Amino acid sequence: MDTIRGLASNNAAVIFTKSSCFMCHSVKALFYELGASPAIHELDQYANGREMEYALRRLGCNPSVPAVFIGGKYVGSSKDIISLHVDGSLKEKLIEARAIWL
Amino acid sequence: MLASQHENWGESNMPDRSPRTDTSTDVDPEDKNQRFDRDQSGAVVMFSDSSDRSKEKSLDQKTLRRLAQNREAARKSRLRKKAYVQQLESSRLKLTQLEQEVQQARPQGGSTSTAGDQSHATGALAFDVEYARWLEEQNRQINELRAAVSSHASDTELQTVVGNVTAHFDEVFKLKGAAAKADVFHILSGMWKTPAERCFMWIGGFRSSEILKLLTNQLEPLTEQQLAGIYNLQQSSQQAEDALSQGMEALQQSLSETLANGSSSTSGSSGNVANYMGQMAMAMGKLGTLESFLRQADNLRQQTLQQMHRILTTRQSARALLAIHDYFSRLRALSSLWVARPRE
């Protein structure tokens, strides 16, 4: 969990992914489309990737990836990101965290 | 579009110009095209000869325009009714056919149902039947909504009917979700939709951004805030659609790479079999993600509709639901007409 928290607070927008995850690809694409440059952390690249995955699940992220953090706070998985984008909150959060500027 | 065409015409026919000039055969080619275009649109056909043009000066231009619009509206209404009846008939037919098929499939032990699961669609055929039933019920509810709108029901009454229609709409997403668990390819194939609907399908359903586009003209008058809201919603759903499409593309590319990586040496050696099985296992894993894309695509559709209702008033929501239904209804009718068209 510490690794997750640590990495999550390093950037305004952080996405945890796995190389085998194609939904992660979509979430990344959406962030790029919005003008954000999220920090991407691929769990397979980390020695304690397994533990990180458990930590994400304990946060309520199901499936564990993609897991999105904005301004250091856990926002959700793909389902949440889509819902937040549709009602405009995603953009608001990104602006608030200075992940994007208008 | 109608108004601007009308205005142009008005401008080019100032009272001091002789009407004959415009109808003569050696008229300026540009004017000729203008008149031709207007005739094509069907809106101001009445101005095609000079006797009508003299009437134009005496009749109020607004009245003429209104009469033309009324005629056009009546014509469209007749077409809508025809399409609706066509679609009703074909969906009844399909429902009967499907029910017969299910009956026939049962004695043979039906490959479509798994033991013990009666309540959900567990196979392609069963889903088709459930969907056909859902469609019938939707038609009924939409008629109820149409009646409520045209009878100028109170906002509270309207809200109830709108709520019912919306809840019923959510039902189809549940059906699809359950069916996708059993057979994701069937849902993605769109074989449960009519051909024309299938043509415009995106990841197992409609494109929310397209639906919003067809609504903006039909929901007037909208406040500035509503217009902005709808525009933003359209943009957001478009962005989400693009993002999901990109993910799907990445999946497809990865899948084809997996399947392409085969050794081309002689068959029979155990190494090749192991490779093949490994390949298939990897491909199977990747296919598993198709279901999540369908789920998120449906999620996007649901969220977009919900947000739309938040932006609109009750009455506008009612009209939006009617417009959406009519659009798909027409697509379905179009499919029937197309299938039944005379061929050489």
PDB file of C-alpha atoms in Angstrom, chain B residues 150-300:
ATOM      1  CA  SER B 150     -49.942  14.891 -26.748  1.00  0.00           C
ATOM      2  CA  SER B 151     -52.677  15.020 -24.127  1.00  0.00           C
ATOM      3  CA  HIS B 152     -50.619  17.636 -22.277  1.00  0.00           C
ATOM      4  CA  ALA B 153     -50.387  15.584 -19.111  1.00  0.00           C
ATOM      5  CA  SER B 154     -49.140  17.275 -15.970  1.00  0.00           C
ATOM      6  CA  ASP B 155     -45.452  17.246 -15.179  1.00  0.00           C
ATOM      7  CA  THR B 156     -45.955  14.788 -12.323  1.00  0.00           C
ATOM      8  CA  GLU B 157     -47.826  12.326 -14.546  1.00  0.00           C
ATOM      9  CA  LEU B 158     -45.249  12.770 -17.261  1.00  0.00           C
ATOM     10  CA  GLN B 159     -42.407  12.201 -14.781  1.00  0.00           C
ATOM     11  CA  THR B 160     -43.939   8.841 -13.822  1.00  0.00           C
ATOM     12  CA  VAL B 161     -44.218   7.675 -17.404  1.00  0.00           C
ATOM     13  CA  VAL B 162     -40.730   8.958 -18.242  1.00  0.00           C
ATOM     14  CA  GLY B 163     -39.430   7.128 -15.170  1.00  0.00           C
ATOM     15  CA  ASN B 164     -41.049   3.891 -16.340  1.00  0.00           C
ATOM     16  CA  VAL B 165     -39.591   4.175 -19.816  1.00  0.00           C
ATOM     17  CA  THR B 166     -36.130   4.948 -18.433  1.00  0.00           C
ATOM     18  CA  ALA B 167     -36.289   2.018 -16.018  1.00  0.00           C
ATOM     19  CA  HIS B 168     -37.391  -0.248 -18.821  1.00  0.00           C
ATOM     20  CA  PHE B 169     -34.494   1.006 -20.919  1.00  0.00           C
ATOM     21  CA  ASP B 170     -32.123  -0.037 -18.128  1.00  0.00           C
ATOM     22  CA  GLU B 171     -33.574  -3.535 -18.363  1.00  0.00           C
ATOM     23  CA  VAL B 172     -32.059  -4.129 -21.780  1.00  0.00           C
ATOM     24  CA  PHE B 173     -28.586  -3.365 -20.424  1.00  0.00           C
ATOM     25  CA  LYS B 174     -29.113  -5.996 -17.733  1.00  0.00           C
ATOM     26  CA  LEU B 175     -30.239  -8.508 -20.365  1.00  0.00           C
ATOM     27  CA  LYS B 176     -27.213  -7.753 -22.513  1.00  0.00           C
ATOM     28  CA  GLY B 177     -24.868  -8.031 -19.559  1.00  0.00           C
ATOM     29  CA  ALA B 178     -26.175 -11.450 -18.606  1.00  0.00           C
ATOM     30  CA  ALA B 179     -26.159 -12.682 -22.215  1.00  0.00           C
ATOM     31  CA  ALA B 180     -22.615 -11.383 -22.746  1.00  0.00           C
ATOM     32  CA  LYS B 181     -21.356 -13.563 -19.913  1.00  0.00           C
ATOM     33  CA  ALA B 182     -22.609 -16.596 -21.815  1.00  0.00           C
ATOM     34  CA  ASP B 183     -21.905 -15.476 -25.356  1.00  0.00           C
ATOM     35  CA  VAL B 184     -20.110 -12.169 -25.814  1.00  0.00           C
ATOM     36  CA  PHE B 185     -19.684 -12.740 -29.540  1.00  0.00           C
ATOM     37  CA  HIS B 186     -23.396 -12.932 -30.099  1.00  0.00           C
ATOM     38  CA  ILE B 187     -23.962  -9.544 -28.518  1.00  0.00           C
ATOM     39  CA  LEU B 188     -21.017  -7.998 -30.326  1.00  0.00           C
ATOM     40  CA  SER B 189     -22.132  -9.482 -33.641  1.00  0.00           C
ATOM     41  CA  GLY B 190     -25.383  -7.564 -33.437  1.00  0.00           C
ATOM     42  CA  MET B 191     -27.286 -10.442 -35.001  1.00  0.00           C
ATOM     43  CA  TRP B 192     -30.067  -9.689 -32.536  1.00  0.00           C
ATOM     44  CA  LYS B 193     -30.537  -6.292 -34.208  1.00  0.00           C
ATOM     45  CA  THR B 194     -31.975  -5.576 -37.637  1.00  0.00           C
ATOM     46  CA  PRO B 195     -29.464  -5.136 -40.493  1.00  0.00           C
ATOM     47  CA  ALA B 196     -29.659  -1.352 -40.659  1.00  0.00           C
ATOM     48  CA  GLU B 197     -29.179  -1.006 -36.900  1.00  0.00           C
ATOM     49  CA  ARG B 198     -26.288  -3.440 -37.081  1.00  0.00           C
ATOM     50  CA  CYS B 199     -24.625  -1.326 -39.718  1.00  0.00           C
ATOM     51  CA  PHE B 200     -24.352   1.633 -37.333  1.00  0.00           C
ATOM     52  CA  MET B 201     -23.434  -0.413 -34.283  1.00  0.00           C
ATOM     53  CA  TRP B 202     -20.508   0.371 -32.070  1.00  0.00           C
ATOM     54  CA  ILE B 203     -19.212  -2.205 -29.548  1.00  0.00           C
ATOM     55  CA  GLY B 204     -22.497  -4.046 -29.200  1.00  0.00           C
ATOM     56  CA  GLY B 205     -24.892  -1.106 -29.293  1.00  0.00           C
ATOM     57  CA  PHE B 206     -25.637   2.434 -30.361  1.00  0.00           C
ATOM     58  CA  ARG B 207     -23.262   5.406 -30.291  1.00  0.00           C
ATOM     59  CA  SER B 208     -24.378   7.818 -27.583  1.00  0.00           C
ATOM     60  CA  SER B 209     -22.717  10.753 -29.327  1.00  0.00           C
ATOM     61  CA  GLU B 210     -24.782  10.119 -32.477  1.00  0.00           C
ATOM     62  CA  ILE B 211     -28.006   9.913 -30.487  1.00  0.00           C
ATOM     63  CA  LEU B 212     -27.275  13.266 -28.879  1.00  0.00           C
ATOM     64  CA  LYS B 213     -26.609  14.830 -32.268  1.00  0.00           C
ATOM     65  CA  LEU B 214     -30.025  13.849 -33.551  1.00  0.00           C
ATOM     66  CA  LEU B 215     -31.648  15.275 -30.445  1.00  0.00           C
ATOM     67  CA  THR B 216     -30.280  18.817 -30.441  1.00  0.00           C
ATOM     68  CA  ASN B 217     -32.627  19.989 -33.194  1.00  0.00           C
ATOM     69  CA  GLN B 218     -35.651  18.240 -31.756  1.00  0.00           C
ATOM     70  CA  LEU B 219     -35.457  19.562 -28.236  1.00  0.00           C
ATOM     71  CA  GLU B 220     -35.764  23.293 -28.901  1.00  0.00           C
ATOM     72  CA  PRO B 221     -36.150  25.564 -27.125  1.00  0.00           C
ATOM     73  CA  LEU B 222     -33.136  24.887 -24.925  1.00  0.00           C
ATOM     74  CA  THR B 223     -31.650  27.366 -22.482  1.00  0.00           C
ATOM     75  CA  GLU B 224     -28.046  28.473 -22.946  1.00  0.00           C
ATOM     76  CA  GLN B 225     -27.087  26.289 -20.015  1.00  0.00           C
ATOM     77  CA  GLN B 226     -28.876  23.281 -21.475  1.00  0.00           C
ATOM     78  CA  LEU B 227     -27.276  23.793 -24.869  1.00  0.00           C
ATOM     79  CA  ALA B 228     -23.858  23.925 -23.254  1.00  0.00           C
ATOM     80  CA  GLY B 229     -24.689  20.857 -21.176  1.00  0.00           C
ATOM     81  CA  ILE B 230     -25.812  18.846 -24.171  1.00  0.00           C
ATOM     82  CA  TYR B 231     -22.821  19.971 -26.204  1.00  0.00           C
ATOM     83  CA  ASN B 232     -20.409  18.991 -23.427  1.00  0.00           C
ATOM     84  CA  LEU B 233     -22.179  15.676 -23.011  1.00  0.00           C
ATOM     85  CA  GLN B 234     -21.869  14.996 -26.713  1.00  0.00           C
ATOM     86  CA  GLN B 235     -18.176  15.798 -26.605  1.00  0.00           C
ATOM     87  CA  SER B 236     -17.592  13.667 -23.509  1.00  0.00           C
ATOM     88  CA  SER B 237     -19.364  10.644 -24.924  1.00  0.00           C
ATOM     89  CA  GLN B 238     -17.463  11.058 -28.186  1.00  0.00           C
ATOM     90  CA  GLN B 239     -14.173  11.143 -26.268  1.00  0.00           C
ATOM     91  CA  ALA B 240     -15.086   8.089 -24.222  1.00  0.00           C
ATOM     92  CA  GLU B 241     -16.153   6.256 -27.380  1.00  0.00           C
ATOM     93  CA  ASP B 242     -12.834   7.066 -29.023  1.00  0.00           C
ATOM     94  CA  ALA B 243     -10.920   5.888 -25.968  1.00  0.00           C
ATOM     95  CA  LEU B 244     -12.795   2.586 -25.827  1.00  0.00           C
ATOM     96  CA  SER B 245     -12.356   2.114 -29.580  1.00  0.00           C
ATOM     97  CA  GLN B 246      -8.617   2.572 -29.191  1.00  0.00           C
ATOM     98  CA  GLY B 247      -8.517  -0.076 -26.484  1.00  0.00           C
ATOM     99  CA  MET B 248     -10.460  -2.473 -28.706  1.00  0.00           C
ATOM    100  CA  GLU B 249      -8.058  -1.821 -31.564  1.00  0.00           C
ATOM    101  CA  ALA B 250      -5.089  -2.534 -29.328  1.00  0.00           C
ATOM    102  CA  LEU B 251      -6.770  -5.782 -28.285  1.00  0.00           C
ATOM    103  CA  GLN B 252      -7.407  -6.818 -31.877  1.00  0.00           C
ATOM    104  CA  GLN B 253      -3.859  -6.018 -32.889  1.00  0.00           C
ATOM    105  CA  SER B 254      -2.440  -7.950 -29.967  1.00  0.00           C
ATOM    106  CA  LEU B 255      -4.714 -10.880 -30.720  1.00  0.00           C
ATOM    107  CA  SER B 256      -3.671 -11.070 -34.355  1.00  0.00           C
ATOM    108  CA  GLU B 257      -0.014 -10.869 -33.317  1.00  0.00           C
ATOM    109  CA  THR B 258      -0.549 -13.761 -30.930  1.00  0.00           C
ATOM    110  CA  LEU B 259      -2.215 -15.874 -33.599  1.00  0.00           C
ATOM    111  CA  ALA B 260       0.317 -14.938 -36.262  1.00  0.00           C
ATOM    112  CA  ASN B 261       3.269 -16.067 -34.175  1.00  0.00           C
ATOM    113  CA  GLY B 262       3.174 -19.666 -35.256  1.00  0.00           C
ATOM    114  CA  SER B 263       6.145 -21.768 -36.263  1.00  0.00           C
ATOM    115  CA  SER B 264       5.908 -22.846 -39.875  1.00  0.00           C
ATOM    116  CA  SER B 265       7.976 -26.011 -39.481  1.00  0.00           C
ATOM    117  CA  THR B 266       6.570 -29.514 -40.061  1.00  0.00           C
ATOM    118  CA  SER B 267       3.519 -30.541 -38.108  1.00  0.00           C
ATOM    119  CA  GLY B 268       3.428 -33.366 -35.605  1.00  0.00           C
ATOM    120  CA  SER B 269       6.332 -32.476 -33.340  1.00  0.00           C
ATOM    121  CA  SER B 270       5.290 -32.045 -29.722  1.00  0.00           C
ATOM    122  CA  GLY B 271       7.040 -28.702 -29.553  1.00  0.00           C
ATOM    123  CA  ASN B 272       4.670 -27.331 -32.146  1.00  0.00           C
ATOM    124  CA  VAL B 273       1.665 -28.673 -30.340  1.00  0.00           C
ATOM    125  CA  ALA B 274       2.838 -27.043 -27.156  1.00  0.00           C
ATOM    126  CA  ASN B 275       3.376 -23.772 -29.040  1.00  0.00           C
ATOM    127  CA  TYR B 276      -0.062 -24.019 -30.539  1.00  0.00           C
ATOM    128  CA  MET B 277      -1.712 -24.638 -27.212  1.00  0.00           C
ATOM    129  CA  GLY B 278       0.268 -21.859 -25.596  1.00  0.00           C
ATOM    130  CA  GLN B 279      -0.782 -19.563 -28.386  1.00  0.00           C
ATOM    131  CA  MET B 280      -4.413 -20.499 -27.953  1.00  0.00           C
ATOM    132  CA  ALA B 281      -4.248 -20.054 -24.207  1.00  0.00           C
ATOM    133  CA  MET B 282      -2.825 -16.587 -24.629  1.00  0.00           C
ATOM    134  CA  ALA B 283      -5.420 -15.705 -27.227  1.00  0.00           C
ATOM    135  CA  MET B 284      -8.190 -16.984 -24.925  1.00  0.00           C
ATOM    136  CA  GLY B 285      -6.973 -14.728 -22.161  1.00  0.00           C
ATOM    137  CA  LYS B 286      -7.075 -11.737 -24.458  1.00  0.00           C
ATOM    138  CA  LEU B 287     -10.547 -12.575 -25.715  1.00  0.00           C
ATOM    139  CA  GLY B 288     -11.746 -12.505 -22.127  1.00  0.00           C
ATOM    140  CA  THR B 289     -11.369  -8.756 -22.114  1.00  0.00           C
ATOM    141  CA  LEU B 290     -13.986  -8.347 -24.840  1.00  0.00           C
ATOM    142  CA  GLU B 291     -16.664  -8.672 -22.237  1.00  0.00           C
ATOM    143  CA  SER B 292     -15.240  -5.775 -20.236  1.00  0.00           C
ATOM    144  CA  PHE B 293     -15.249  -3.553 -23.307  1.00  0.00           C
ATOM    145  CA  LEU B 294     -18.884  -4.369 -23.961  1.00  0.00           C
ATOM    146  CA  ARG B 295     -19.655  -3.688 -20.319  1.00  0.00           C
ATOM    147  CA  GLN B 296     -17.981  -0.281 -20.414  1.00  0.00           C
ATOM    148  CA  ALA B 297     -19.605   0.573 -23.739  1.00  0.00           C
ATOM    149  CA  ASP B 298     -23.016  -0.194 -22.226  1.00  0.00           C
ATOM    150  CA  ASN B 299     -22.001   1.716 -19.111  1.00  0.00           C
ATOM    151  CA  LEU B 300     -21.210   4.714 -21.306  1.00  0.00           C
TER     152      LEU B 300
END
